[in-house]
Short mmCIF file of C-alpha atoms and ligand atoms in Angstrom, two decimals:
data_model
loop_
_atom_site.label_atom_id
_atom_site.label_comp_id
_atom_site.label_asym_id
_atom_site.label_seq_id
_atom_site.Cartn_x
_atom_site.Cartn_y
_atom_site.Cartn_z
CA MET A 1 0.14 -0.24 -0.09
CA GLU A 2 2.63 2.25 0.80
CA GLY A 3 4.18 1.48 -2.79
CA LEU A 4 0.95 2.36 -4.16
CA LEU A 5 0.79 5.80 -2.23
CA ARG A 6 4.13 6.66 -3.57
CA GLU A 7 3.19 5.79 -7.18
CA PHE A 8 -0.05 7.72 -7.27
CA ASP A 9 0.11 11.05 -9.19
CA TRP A 10 -0.49 13.69 -6.56
CA SER A 11 0.63 16.31 -8.57
CA ASN A 12 -2.84 17.40 -9.61
CA ASN A 13 -4.53 16.65 -6.57
CA PRO A 14 -5.36 19.29 -3.87
CA LEU A 15 -3.16 17.37 -1.22
CA GLY A 16 -0.09 18.13 -3.71
CA PRO A 17 3.14 15.94 -3.57
CA LEU A 18 3.69 13.61 -0.99
CA GLU A 19 6.90 15.10 0.43
CA ASN A 20 4.85 18.42 0.72
CA TRP A 21 2.39 16.56 2.94
CA PRO A 22 2.28 18.17 6.72
CA MET A 23 4.06 15.87 9.12
CA SER A 24 0.47 15.27 11.17
CA LEU A 25 -0.77 13.51 8.01
CA LYS A 26 2.08 11.57 7.50
CA LEU A 27 1.94 10.38 10.84
CA PHE A 28 -1.89 9.50 10.69
CA VAL A 29 -1.37 7.62 7.59
CA SER A 30 1.67 5.56 8.83
CA LEU A 31 -0.55 4.77 11.54
CA ILE A 32 -3.61 3.48 9.71
CA LEU A 33 -1.16 1.72 7.04
CA PRO A 34 -0.61 -1.47 9.15
CA ASN A 35 -4.13 -1.70 10.46
CA THR A 36 -5.90 -4.86 9.72
CA LEU A 37 -9.38 -3.20 9.73
CA PRO A 38 -10.45 -1.05 6.68
CA CYS A 39 -9.53 2.47 7.55
CA ALA A 40 -9.05 5.91 5.81
CA ILE A 41 -8.22 9.32 6.25
CA LEU A 42 -10.31 12.42 4.87
CA TRP A 43 -7.81 15.05 4.84
CA GLY A 44 -8.02 18.69 4.23
CA PRO A 45 -10.85 20.94 3.09
CA GLU A 46 -11.66 18.66 0.14
CA LEU A 47 -11.85 15.78 2.39
CA ILE A 48 -9.41 13.56 0.17
CA LEU A 49 -9.49 10.01 0.88
CA ILE A 50 -6.24 8.09 1.78
CA PRO A 51 -7.29 4.40 2.81
CA ASN A 52 -5.15 1.63 4.00
CA GLU A 53 -5.19 -1.66 2.06
CA PRO A 54 -8.21 -3.18 3.77
CA GLY A 55 -9.64 0.06 3.10
CA VAL A 56 -8.94 0.67 -0.50
CA PHE A 57 -11.83 -1.60 -1.46
CA HIS A 58 -14.12 -0.03 1.44
CA PRO A 59 -16.62 1.01 2.01
CA ASN A 60 -18.44 0.47 -1.33
CA ASN A 61 -16.13 -0.82 -3.83
CA LYS A 62 -16.04 -4.40 -2.98
CA ASN A 63 -15.54 -5.37 -6.55
CA GLY A 64 -12.29 -3.52 -6.93
CA LYS A 65 -13.52 -1.47 -10.06
CA LEU A 66 -13.40 1.80 -8.30
CA GLU A 67 -10.69 2.95 -6.02
CA ASN A 68 -10.94 5.61 -3.43
CA LEU A 69 -7.59 6.59 -3.09
CA GLY A 70 -6.83 10.25 -3.73
CA LYS A 71 -10.82 10.95 -4.51
CA ARG A 72 -12.76 13.77 -3.03
CA ALA A 73 -15.14 12.30 -0.50
CA ARG A 74 -18.07 14.28 -2.08
CA ASP A 75 -17.19 12.70 -5.41
CA PHE A 76 -16.68 9.41 -4.09
CA TYR A 77 -19.78 9.25 -1.79
CA SER A 78 -21.73 11.18 -4.13
CA ARG A 79 -24.58 8.96 -4.36
CA ILE A 80 -25.00 9.27 -0.40
CA TRP A 81 -23.63 12.60 -0.02
CA SER A 82 -26.68 14.30 1.37
CA GLN A 83 -26.85 12.00 4.24
CA PHE A 84 -23.35 11.60 4.63
CA GLU A 85 -22.30 15.26 4.66
CA PRO A 86 -24.02 16.31 7.92
CA ILE A 87 -22.29 13.75 9.78
CA ILE A 88 -19.04 14.53 8.36
CA ASN A 89 -19.61 18.28 9.06
CA SER A 90 -20.34 17.44 12.76
CA VAL A 91 -17.28 15.54 13.03
CA ARG A 92 -14.92 18.11 11.34
CA TYR A 93 -16.65 21.47 12.48
CA GLU A 94 -17.90 20.45 16.04
CA GLY A 95 -14.99 17.67 16.72
CA LYS A 96 -17.61 15.09 17.64
CA SER A 97 -17.01 11.60 17.06
CA PHE A 98 -19.61 9.51 15.31
CA PHE A 99 -20.61 5.82 15.74
CA GLY A 100 -23.15 4.33 13.31
CA GLU A 101 -24.12 0.55 13.51
CA ASP A 102 -25.40 -1.87 10.83
CA TYR A 103 -25.52 0.96 8.15
CA PRO A 104 -27.11 -0.49 5.01
CA THR A 105 -24.89 0.12 1.98
CA ARG A 106 -24.52 -0.63 -1.54
CA ASP A 107 -21.76 -0.73 -3.88
CA LEU A 108 -21.54 2.84 -5.01
CA SER A 109 -20.19 1.71 -8.45
CA TRP A 110 -22.46 -1.20 -8.87
CA ASP A 111 -26.36 -0.39 -9.00
CA GLU A 112 -27.51 -3.92 -8.45
CA SER A 113 -24.75 -4.93 -5.75
CA PRO A 114 -26.34 -6.57 -2.82
CA ILE A 115 -26.91 -4.52 0.46
CA SER A 116 -24.22 -4.86 2.85
CA TYR A 117 -24.23 -3.64 6.31
CA TRP A 118 -21.22 -1.90 7.80
CA SER A 119 -20.51 -0.26 11.54
CA MET A 120 -18.35 2.81 11.21
CA ASN A 121 -16.61 5.37 13.43
CA LEU A 122 -15.54 8.57 12.35
CA SER A 123 -13.14 10.67 14.58
CA PRO A 124 -11.73 14.09 13.93
CA LEU A 125 -7.90 14.26 13.35
CA ARG A 126 -5.96 17.44 14.65
CA ASN A 127 -2.81 18.81 13.67
CA GLU A 128 -0.17 19.62 16.41
CA PHE A 129 -1.81 23.01 16.90
CA GLY A 130 -5.13 21.00 17.76
CA GLN A 131 -6.88 22.16 14.37
CA ILE A 132 -8.96 19.75 12.88
CA LYS A 133 -7.60 18.97 9.43
CA GLY A 134 -9.15 15.56 8.67
CA ILE A 135 -11.41 12.57 9.84
CA LEU A 136 -10.15 8.94 10.64
CA MET A 137 -12.80 6.65 9.38
CA THR A 138 -12.65 3.06 10.26
CA ALA A 139 -15.34 0.46 9.47
CA TYR A 140 -16.14 -3.26 9.65
CA ASP A 141 -18.52 -5.17 7.61
CA THR A 142 -21.73 -6.58 9.86
CA THR A 143 -23.63 -8.17 6.97
CA GLU A 144 -23.46 -11.53 8.35
CA LYS A 145 -24.34 -10.76 11.77
CA VAL A 146 -27.27 -8.50 10.38
CA LEU A 147 -28.58 -11.17 7.92
CA ASN A 148 -28.20 -13.66 10.93
CA PHE A 149 -30.23 -11.41 13.24
CA GLN A 150 -32.87 -10.81 10.56
CA GLY A 151 -33.28 -14.48 10.04
CA LEU A 152 -33.62 -15.19 13.58
CA ARG A 153 -36.15 -12.34 13.77
CA GLU A 154 -38.22 -13.65 11.15
CA THR A 155 -38.09 -17.17 12.74
CA GLN A 156 -39.12 -15.59 16.02
CA ASN A 157 -41.97 -13.76 14.30
CA ARG A 158 -43.37 -16.71 12.57
CA LEU A 159 -43.13 -18.63 16.25
CA GLU A 160 -44.84 -15.76 17.58
CA LEU A 161 -47.50 -15.98 14.79
CA ALA A 162 -47.95 -19.44 15.17
CA LEU A 163 -48.09 -19.19 18.95
CA ASP A 164 -50.51 -16.53 18.68
CA ALA A 165 -53.04 -18.54 16.41
CA VAL A 166 -53.14 -21.34 18.80
CA LYS A 167 -53.43 -18.73 21.85
CA MET A 168 -50.46 -20.17 23.42
CA GLY A 169 -48.31 -18.14 25.73
CA THR A 170 -44.36 -18.62 26.62
CA TYR A 171 -42.34 -18.25 29.80
CA GLU A 172 -38.54 -18.51 30.53
CA TYR A 173 -37.23 -19.00 34.09
CA ARG A 174 -33.72 -18.55 34.99
CA VAL A 175 -32.73 -20.39 37.82
CA ALA A 176 -29.61 -18.87 39.00
CA ILE A 177 -31.03 -15.32 39.22
CA ASP A 178 -34.70 -16.19 40.12
CA GLU A 179 -36.01 -14.59 37.22
CA PHE A 180 -39.66 -15.11 35.78
CA ILE A 181 -40.24 -13.88 32.07
CA PRO A 182 -43.62 -14.72 30.89
CA SER A 183 -45.03 -13.33 27.45
CA ASP A 184 -48.08 -11.25 27.20
CA ARG A 185 -50.31 -13.99 26.61
CA PHE A 186 -48.80 -15.79 29.48
CA LEU A 187 -49.99 -12.90 31.63
CA GLU A 188 -53.12 -12.53 29.82
CA ILE A 189 -54.29 -16.02 30.47
CA THR A 190 -53.20 -16.21 34.01
CA GLY A 191 -54.29 -12.66 34.73
CA ALA A 192 -51.01 -11.74 36.29
CA LYS A 193 -49.09 -8.58 36.01
CA ARG A 194 -45.85 -8.09 34.42
CA GLY A 195 -42.81 -8.37 36.64
CA ILE A 196 -44.45 -11.04 38.59
CA SER A 197 -42.12 -13.53 40.67
CA ARG A 198 -42.10 -17.22 40.30
CA SER A 199 -43.40 -17.61 43.79
CA GLU A 200 -46.12 -15.09 43.13
CA MET A 201 -46.74 -17.08 39.71
CA ARG A 202 -47.49 -20.08 41.71
CA ASN A 203 -50.30 -18.11 43.67
CA THR A 204 -52.01 -17.69 40.53
CA ILE A 205 -52.80 -21.62 40.68
CA PHE A 206 -55.83 -22.74 42.32
CA GLU A 207 -54.96 -23.48 46.10
CA GLU A 208 -55.55 -27.15 45.86
CA ASP A 209 -53.88 -27.80 42.53
CA ARG A 210 -50.51 -26.27 43.55
CA ILE A 211 -49.40 -29.53 44.95
CA ILE A 212 -49.89 -30.93 41.15
CA ARG A 213 -47.59 -28.28 39.98
CA ASP A 214 -45.22 -28.94 42.77
CA GLN A 215 -44.74 -32.60 41.92
CA ALA A 216 -44.58 -31.57 38.30
CA TYR A 217 -41.41 -29.30 38.96
CA HIS A 218 -40.19 -31.95 40.90
CA LYS A 219 -40.26 -34.41 38.27
CA ALA A 220 -38.61 -32.23 35.88
CA LEU A 221 -35.66 -31.65 37.98
CA HIS A 222 -34.93 -35.31 37.02
CA THR A 223 -36.66 -35.75 33.58
CA GLY A 224 -36.00 -32.36 32.12
CA ILE A 225 -40.08 -32.45 31.21
CA LEU A 226 -42.34 -30.46 32.69
CA LEU A 227 -45.99 -30.97 32.08
CA TYR A 228 -49.16 -30.50 34.26
CA GLU A 229 -52.91 -29.27 34.06
CA VAL A 230 -54.41 -27.13 36.62
CA ARG A 231 -57.08 -24.78 37.36
CA LEU A 232 -56.73 -20.87 38.37
CA GLN A 233 -57.26 -19.29 41.47
CA LYS A 234 -59.23 -16.14 39.95
CA ASP A 235 -61.67 -18.64 38.48
CA PRO A 236 -61.53 -22.63 39.07
CA SER A 237 -63.42 -23.33 36.10
CA GLN A 238 -60.56 -22.06 33.98
CA TRP A 239 -57.85 -24.70 33.11
CA ILE A 240 -54.40 -24.30 32.10
CA ARG A 241 -51.77 -26.49 30.81
CA ILE A 242 -48.21 -25.87 31.17
CA GLU A 243 -45.39 -27.64 29.08
CA GLY A 244 -42.09 -26.93 29.52
CA LYS A 245 -38.38 -28.25 29.20
CA ALA A 246 -35.50 -27.82 31.67
CA TYR A 247 -31.87 -27.08 30.64
CA PHE A 248 -29.04 -28.13 33.16
CA ASN A 249 -25.50 -27.16 33.31
CA GLU A 250 -22.42 -29.50 33.37
CA LYS A 251 -23.19 -30.03 37.15
CA GLY A 252 -26.56 -31.27 36.27
CA GLU A 253 -28.34 -28.54 38.08
CA ALA A 254 -31.44 -26.83 36.12
CA GLU A 255 -30.31 -23.68 34.87
CA LYS A 256 -33.29 -22.59 33.09
CA MET A 257 -36.70 -23.72 32.25
CA VAL A 258 -38.37 -22.70 29.00
CA GLY A 259 -42.25 -23.41 28.36
CA THR A 260 -45.86 -22.86 27.01
CA ILE A 261 -48.82 -22.28 28.61
CA LEU A 262 -52.32 -22.89 26.98
CA ASP A 263 -55.94 -22.56 28.16
CA ILE A 264 -57.75 -25.52 27.98
CA SER A 265 -60.84 -24.71 29.94
CA ASP A 266 -62.99 -25.83 26.70
CA LYS A 267 -61.43 -29.05 26.23
CA LYS A 268 -61.67 -29.60 29.99
CA LYS A 269 -65.19 -28.85 29.62
CA SER A 270 -66.26 -31.32 27.02
CA GLU A 271 -64.27 -34.09 28.76
CA GLU A 272 -66.27 -33.38 31.75
CA ARG A 273 -69.25 -33.49 30.00
CA ILE A 274 -68.26 -36.88 28.06
CA LEU A 275 -67.28 -38.33 31.59
CA GLU A 276 -70.79 -37.38 32.89
CA SER A 277 -72.42 -38.85 29.98
CA THR A 278 -70.51 -41.85 30.56
CA LYS A 279 -71.58 -42.16 34.05
CA LYS A 280 -75.15 -41.61 33.21
CA LEU A 281 -75.01 -44.32 30.32
CA ALA A 282 -73.23 -46.69 32.67
CA ILE A 283 -76.26 -46.22 35.31
CA ALA A 284 -78.71 -46.32 32.47
CA LEU A 285 -77.21 -49.58 31.38
CA GLU A 286 -77.07 -50.99 34.82
CA GLU A 287 -80.73 -50.13 35.03
CA GLN A 288 -81.64 -51.93 31.93
CA ARG A 289 -79.67 -54.72 32.72
CA ASP A 290 -81.66 -55.13 35.91
CA LEU A 291 -84.89 -54.63 34.09
CA GLN A 292 -83.69 -57.38 31.60
CA ARG A 293 -83.14 -59.77 34.88
CA GLN A 294 -86.24 -59.03 35.98
CA LYS A 295 -88.09 -59.46 32.83
CA ASP A 296 -86.06 -62.99 32.67
CA GLU A 297 -86.80 -63.96 35.99
CA PHE A 298 -90.66 -63.05 35.47
CA LEU A 299 -90.86 -65.04 32.13
CA GLN A 300 -89.05 -67.97 33.79
CA ILE A 301 -91.37 -68.36 36.65
CA ALA A 302 -94.30 -67.31 34.53
CA SER A 303 -93.69 -69.68 31.73
CA HIS A 304 -92.61 -72.59 34.39
CA GLU A 305 -95.93 -72.04 36.22
CA LEU A 306 -97.94 -72.11 32.82
CA ARG A 307 -96.39 -75.41 31.71
CA THR A 308 -97.74 -78.08 34.32
CA PRO A 309 -101.72 -76.78 34.32
CA LEU A 310 -101.30 -76.68 30.19
CA THR A 311 -100.01 -80.22 30.08
CA SER A 312 -103.06 -81.20 32.25
CA ILE A 313 -105.47 -79.17 29.95
CA LYS A 314 -104.20 -80.54 26.84
CA GLY A 315 -104.40 -84.04 28.29
CA PHE A 316 -108.21 -83.72 29.31
CA GLY A 317 -108.78 -81.82 25.59
CA GLN A 318 -107.68 -85.15 24.03
CA LEU A 319 -109.60 -87.07 26.30
CA VAL A 320 -112.84 -85.36 25.84
CA GLU A 321 -112.42 -85.13 21.89
CA GLU A 322 -111.93 -89.09 22.06
CA ILE A 323 -115.01 -89.38 24.37
CA LEU A 324 -117.08 -87.20 22.11
CA LEU A 325 -116.00 -89.06 18.93
CA GLU A 326 -116.83 -92.43 20.69
CA ASN A 327 -120.37 -91.18 21.29
CA GLN A 328 -120.28 -89.85 17.92
CA LEU A 329 -121.05 -86.39 18.89
CA PHE A 330 -119.12 -84.90 15.74
CA ASN A 331 -120.11 -81.44 15.87
CA GLU A 332 -118.98 -81.22 19.52
CA SER A 333 -115.75 -83.19 18.83
CA GLN A 334 -115.00 -80.82 16.14
CA MET A 335 -115.59 -78.02 18.32
CA VAL A 336 -113.06 -79.64 20.69
CA GLU A 337 -110.48 -80.20 18.04
CA LYS A 338 -110.36 -76.74 17.40
CA LEU A 339 -110.11 -75.84 21.11
CA ASN A 340 -107.24 -78.47 21.28
CA GLN A 341 -105.29 -76.97 18.19
CA LYS A 342 -105.48 -73.70 20.45
CA ILE A 343 -104.25 -75.32 23.27
CA ASP A 344 -101.30 -76.68 21.19
CA GLN A 345 -100.25 -73.07 19.79
CA LEU A 346 -100.70 -71.81 23.48
CA GLN A 347 -98.31 -74.84 24.63
CA LYS A 348 -95.74 -73.77 21.74
CA LEU A 349 -95.78 -70.26 22.87
CA VAL A 350 -95.13 -70.88 26.38
CA GLU A 351 -92.48 -73.57 25.56
CA ASN A 352 -90.73 -70.75 23.62
CA LEU A 353 -90.80 -68.21 26.35
CA PHE A 354 -89.48 -70.68 28.64
CA ASP A 355 -86.56 -71.45 26.25
CA VAL A 356 -85.82 -67.89 26.11
CA SER A 357 -85.78 -66.94 29.37
CA LYS A 358 -83.65 -69.88 30.20
CA LEU A 359 -81.23 -69.17 27.17
CA ASN A 360 -80.93 -65.43 28.46
CA SER A 361 -80.10 -66.38 31.98
CA GLY A 362 -77.68 -68.92 30.61
CA LYS A 363 -79.54 -71.73 32.08
CA LEU A 364 -80.03 -73.57 28.69
CA PHE A 365 -78.18 -76.77 28.96
CA PHE A 366 -77.54 -79.44 26.16
CA GLU A 367 -77.39 -83.33 26.57
CA ASP A 368 -75.34 -84.19 23.99
CA SER A 369 -75.29 -87.70 22.21
CA VAL A 370 -73.98 -88.93 18.84
CA PHE A 371 -76.93 -89.67 16.26
CA ASP A 372 -77.75 -89.79 12.70
CA LEU A 373 -79.08 -86.45 11.31
CA VAL A 374 -80.52 -87.87 8.49
CA ASP A 375 -82.71 -90.25 10.48
CA LEU A 376 -83.54 -87.33 12.85
CA LEU A 377 -84.81 -85.34 9.49
CA LYS A 378 -86.81 -88.42 8.26
CA SER A 379 -88.84 -88.56 11.52
CA ASN A 380 -89.20 -85.23 11.90
CA VAL A 381 -90.64 -84.73 8.14
CA GLU A 382 -93.08 -87.80 9.30
CA ASP A 383 -94.36 -85.94 12.00
CA VAL A 384 -95.45 -82.95 9.79
CA ARG A 385 -96.11 -84.77 6.60
CA TYR A 386 -99.91 -85.24 6.99
CA SER A 387 -100.53 -81.42 7.88
CA PRO A 388 -103.60 -80.20 6.55
CA THR A 389 -101.93 -77.83 4.44
CA GLN A 390 -101.16 -80.87 2.06
CA HIS A 391 -97.70 -79.68 1.22
CA PHE A 392 -95.40 -81.73 -0.76
CA PHE A 393 -92.17 -82.88 0.95
CA LYS A 394 -89.23 -83.74 -1.03
CA GLU A 395 -86.27 -85.68 0.78
CA GLU A 396 -82.91 -85.84 -0.60
CA TYR A 397 -80.19 -87.05 1.30
CA PRO A 398 -76.98 -87.93 -0.82
CA PHE A 399 -74.92 -87.47 2.45
CA LYS A 400 -75.77 -89.26 5.52
CA GLY A 401 -73.28 -88.71 8.67
CA LYS A 402 -73.30 -88.74 12.34
CA VAL A 403 -73.31 -85.61 14.53
CA ILE A 404 -72.86 -84.93 18.21
CA ALA A 405 -75.17 -82.60 19.73
CA ASP A 406 -78.45 -82.56 21.79
CA ARG A 407 -81.04 -84.56 19.86
CA ASP A 408 -84.17 -82.96 21.41
CA ARG A 409 -82.95 -79.52 21.00
CA ILE A 410 -81.86 -80.30 16.80
CA SER A 411 -85.24 -81.81 16.69
CA GLN A 412 -86.76 -78.41 18.02
CA VAL A 413 -84.65 -76.28 15.33
CA ILE A 414 -85.67 -78.75 12.73
CA MET A 415 -89.36 -78.56 13.71
CA ASN A 416 -89.44 -75.07 13.91
CA LEU A 417 -87.74 -74.73 10.11
CA LEU A 418 -90.49 -76.96 8.74
CA THR A 419 -93.27 -75.46 10.57
CA ASN A 420 -92.04 -72.07 9.29
CA ALA A 421 -91.66 -73.33 5.57
CA ILE A 422 -95.43 -74.72 5.91
CA LYS A 423 -96.74 -71.52 7.34
CA TYR A 424 -95.09 -69.05 5.09
CA SER A 425 -95.76 -71.08 1.73
CA PRO A 426 -99.06 -72.00 -0.09
CA PRO A 427 -100.48 -75.13 0.72
CA GLY A 428 -99.76 -78.09 -1.50
CA SER A 429 -96.40 -76.30 -2.56
CA GLU A 430 -93.42 -78.29 -2.34
CA ILE A 431 -90.85 -78.01 0.55
CA THR A 432 -87.37 -79.73 0.00
CA ILE A 433 -85.46 -81.14 2.56
CA ARG A 434 -81.64 -81.86 1.78
CA SER A 435 -78.44 -83.02 3.58
CA ARG A 436 -74.97 -82.43 2.19
CA LYS A 437 -71.36 -82.25 3.77
CA GLN A 438 -69.21 -79.15 3.71
CA GLY A 439 -65.90 -79.70 5.03
CA ASN A 440 -66.13 -81.24 8.53
CA PHE A 441 -69.78 -80.10 8.52
CA MET A 442 -73.13 -81.54 7.67
CA VAL A 443 -75.35 -78.94 6.26
CA VAL A 444 -79.28 -79.04 6.38
CA ASP A 445 -81.30 -77.22 3.73
CA ILE A 446 -85.04 -76.68 4.18
CA GLN A 447 -86.54 -75.00 1.07
CA ASP A 448 -89.89 -73.77 0.44
CA LYS A 449 -91.41 -71.82 -2.70
CA GLY A 450 -93.39 -69.48 -0.24
CA ILE A 451 -93.54 -65.78 0.11
CA GLY A 452 -89.82 -65.22 0.74
CA ILE A 453 -88.00 -62.75 3.10
CA PRO A 454 -87.02 -59.04 1.70
CA ASP A 455 -83.26 -58.64 1.57
CA SER A 456 -83.36 -55.95 4.25
CA GLU A 457 -84.82 -58.27 6.76
CA GLN A 458 -82.70 -61.26 6.06
CA GLU A 459 -79.99 -60.30 8.86
CA LYS A 460 -82.22 -59.19 11.34
CA ILE A 461 -84.54 -62.43 10.94
CA PHE A 462 -82.56 -64.32 13.77
CA SER A 463 -82.96 -61.73 16.54
CA GLN A 464 -85.27 -61.71 19.36
CA PHE A 465 -88.80 -60.96 18.64
CA PHE A 466 -88.38 -60.25 15.00
CA GLN A 467 -91.35 -60.25 12.91
CA SER A 468 -91.46 -59.16 9.30
CA GLU A 469 -93.01 -55.63 8.78
CA PHE A 470 -93.67 -57.35 5.10
CA LEU A 471 -96.01 -59.63 6.92
CA SER A 472 -97.81 -57.59 9.34
CA SER A 473 -100.70 -56.77 7.49
CA GLN A 474 -101.08 -60.47 6.58
CA LYS A 475 -102.77 -63.22 8.13
CA PHE A 476 -99.55 -64.94 9.78
CA LYS A 477 -99.21 -64.47 13.47
CA GLY A 478 -96.46 -65.29 15.49
CA ILE A 479 -94.45 -63.98 18.29
CA GLY A 480 -90.93 -64.13 16.40
CA LEU A 481 -89.10 -66.39 18.84
CA GLY A 482 -88.57 -69.39 16.90
CA LEU A 483 -85.65 -68.58 14.79
CA TYR A 484 -84.02 -66.70 17.62
CA ILE A 485 -84.14 -69.77 19.53
CA ALA A 486 -82.94 -71.99 16.72
CA SER A 487 -79.91 -69.81 15.83
CA GLN A 488 -79.05 -69.86 19.70
CA ILE A 489 -79.30 -73.58 20.00
CA ILE A 490 -77.36 -74.09 16.59
CA HIS A 491 -74.59 -71.81 17.55
CA ARG A 492 -73.90 -73.31 20.95
CA GLN A 493 -73.68 -76.68 19.39
CA GLY A 494 -70.75 -75.08 17.10
CA GLY A 495 -72.49 -74.86 14.11
CA ARG A 496 -73.82 -71.57 11.98
CA ILE A 497 -77.28 -70.90 10.74
CA TRP A 498 -78.27 -68.86 7.89
CA VAL A 499 -81.03 -67.96 5.25
CA GLU A 500 -81.28 -67.33 1.40
CA SER A 501 -84.50 -65.70 0.15
CA THR A 502 -86.17 -64.08 -2.96
CA LEU A 503 -89.16 -62.19 -2.16
CA GLY A 504 -92.10 -64.11 -3.74
CA LYS A 505 -90.11 -67.23 -4.76
CA GLY A 506 -89.48 -68.76 -1.55
CA SER A 507 -86.59 -69.33 1.12
CA THR A 508 -83.77 -71.91 2.01
CA PHE A 509 -83.24 -71.82 5.81
CA SER A 510 -79.69 -73.97 6.20
CA PHE A 511 -78.12 -74.65 9.43
CA SER A 512 -74.69 -76.73 9.61
CA LEU A 513 -73.35 -78.83 12.76
CA PRO A 514 -69.78 -80.34 13.16
CA LEU A 515 -69.69 -83.86 11.98
CA PHE A 516 -68.56 -86.81 14.54
CA PHE A 517 -65.42 -88.38 13.77
CA TYR A 518 -64.67 -91.70 15.81
CA TYR A 519 -60.79 -92.46 16.20
CA ALA A 520 -60.15 -95.69 17.06
CA PRO A 521 -57.56 -95.60 19.95
P1 ADP B 1 -92.85 -66.69 14.12
O1 ADP B 1 -92.87 -67.35 13.06
O2 ADP B 1 -93.50 -67.42 15.45
O3 ADP B 1 -93.12 -65.26 13.97
P2 ADP B 1 -89.78 -67.19 13.77
O4 ADP B 1 -88.74 -66.60 14.72
O5 ADP B 1 -90.02 -68.33 13.56
O6 ADP B 1 -91.21 -66.37 14.59
O7 ADP B 1 -89.75 -66.54 12.55
C1 ADP B 1 -89.63 -64.80 12.41
C2 ADP B 1 -90.07 -64.21 11.11
O8 ADP B 1 -89.31 -64.77 10.27
C3 ADP B 1 -91.46 -64.67 10.87
O9 ADP B 1 -92.30 -63.55 11.44
C4 ADP B 1 -91.29 -64.45 9.33
O10 ADP B 1 -91.50 -63.20 9.16
C5 ADP B 1 -89.82 -64.71 8.91
N1 ADP B 1 -89.76 -66.08 8.44
C6 ADP B 1 -89.56 -67.39 9.12
N2 ADP B 1 -89.60 -68.51 8.21
C7 ADP B 1 -89.90 -67.93 6.88
C8 ADP B 1 -90.17 -68.71 5.69
N3 ADP B 1 -89.98 -69.94 5.34
N4 ADP B 1 -90.44 -67.81 4.50
C9 ADP B 1 -90.84 -66.35 4.81
N5 ADP B 1 -90.61 -65.82 6.01
C10 ADP B 1 -90.16 -66.69 7.19
#
């Protein structure tokens, strides 16, 4: 740089040749030359620029195109002179030093140059008589610091926006100096005043809940994680959730806690409402279970008490019918026959109610034995074959097999399916009874050509008291227990029961039972 200074043509410069420079200027120049920070001297009434090496390209000619050496400050800084001049003047006329931090600047020779930031110091330079003759300018590039800071500020702004959106407050607690720094939102939620201490903060918590907070802090000292939900003293219906993190020093002591606060009153209220309704529901369910128990008990006692007299009535009815026939009182015997049919219906109904009460109270037991299912089917068909409706029974048994089950109960199922097939299909129509094998199961199909069941009802048909809406206007009367009992029996015997049906064309009810395999020891 010293070389550059010497080579520079000073002859046409207001400063004149180097050797004529005043001692003080020479001294100042020799002082700034070795400086590693960008410096420059602005000397004389024209403020001629003499930079040191780092200052040659400083402050605004980083691309090296423009040199400031020997230039008038007014010319070199022409673009910013209107702002710069008052500062310069206050230094050179009033002797005031100036310090400017993070000034945004562009390269003066390059319009599109990116903005850089500089901090600069201007101080007056006096000659040996104390007169201000020049200015010492030092500057350093603070672009990186400023940009980092701006980035940080943007991140912080974004964070604040996010916190604001969820109405979340923040706080910081510095353990060593016992300083508690809450955000505005924190104060708004808790109703506390700025400058509140940590122990005062504790008092904003509902008295009964302070122990929850103390325990959470105690735990956080070990785990580093703070989390608790408490009510506020000012209004115990207001709930807050504090979440935080503890930071420890090398000795493992907590140095600071940083965390968030959220008003969770609404959430708590809905949780309480849910809890309340769950409790009510549980009570209602218990009441319903009680009612169900009472109903089952009543059904069991009533149907049991009805069975015995009904059996006697039925016996006497049949006896009376026989006596009337023997005495050739045909009209009277026909009346009694009708009476006996009604007694049969009544007895079936009572039996069904009795079974349901046993099923519901888990008291329906099975006496299993091994039997031939086709033999049972044949005997059941014989029982209904000569029904007054003159249905035609077609039997197809390509597969014969033994099952292990309660024979009487399975017979009850088959009879129910057969009587339904009769009941819900036209007199004289065909009813097919079929046996087949499906894996380790034997399947029985009972197919009628009757009224069928609408798709919407096929799933519900095996539930308690189900009766078709489709039939309600028609002549069929039942109570809707037969298929429910049948399905319960079949399921408990390890099988399945189902229906396939087309409205107006007929239904096929099927059930399966596990086949009995005899393994010789
Ligand atoms: P119930 O016949 O005493 O009403 P079930 O449980 O035996 O009771 O039958 C329930 C309902 O299923 C009947 O009301 C009827 O609507 C329907 N259903 C049962 N079997 C048939 C069938 N073979 N064809 C058409 N509908 C039937």
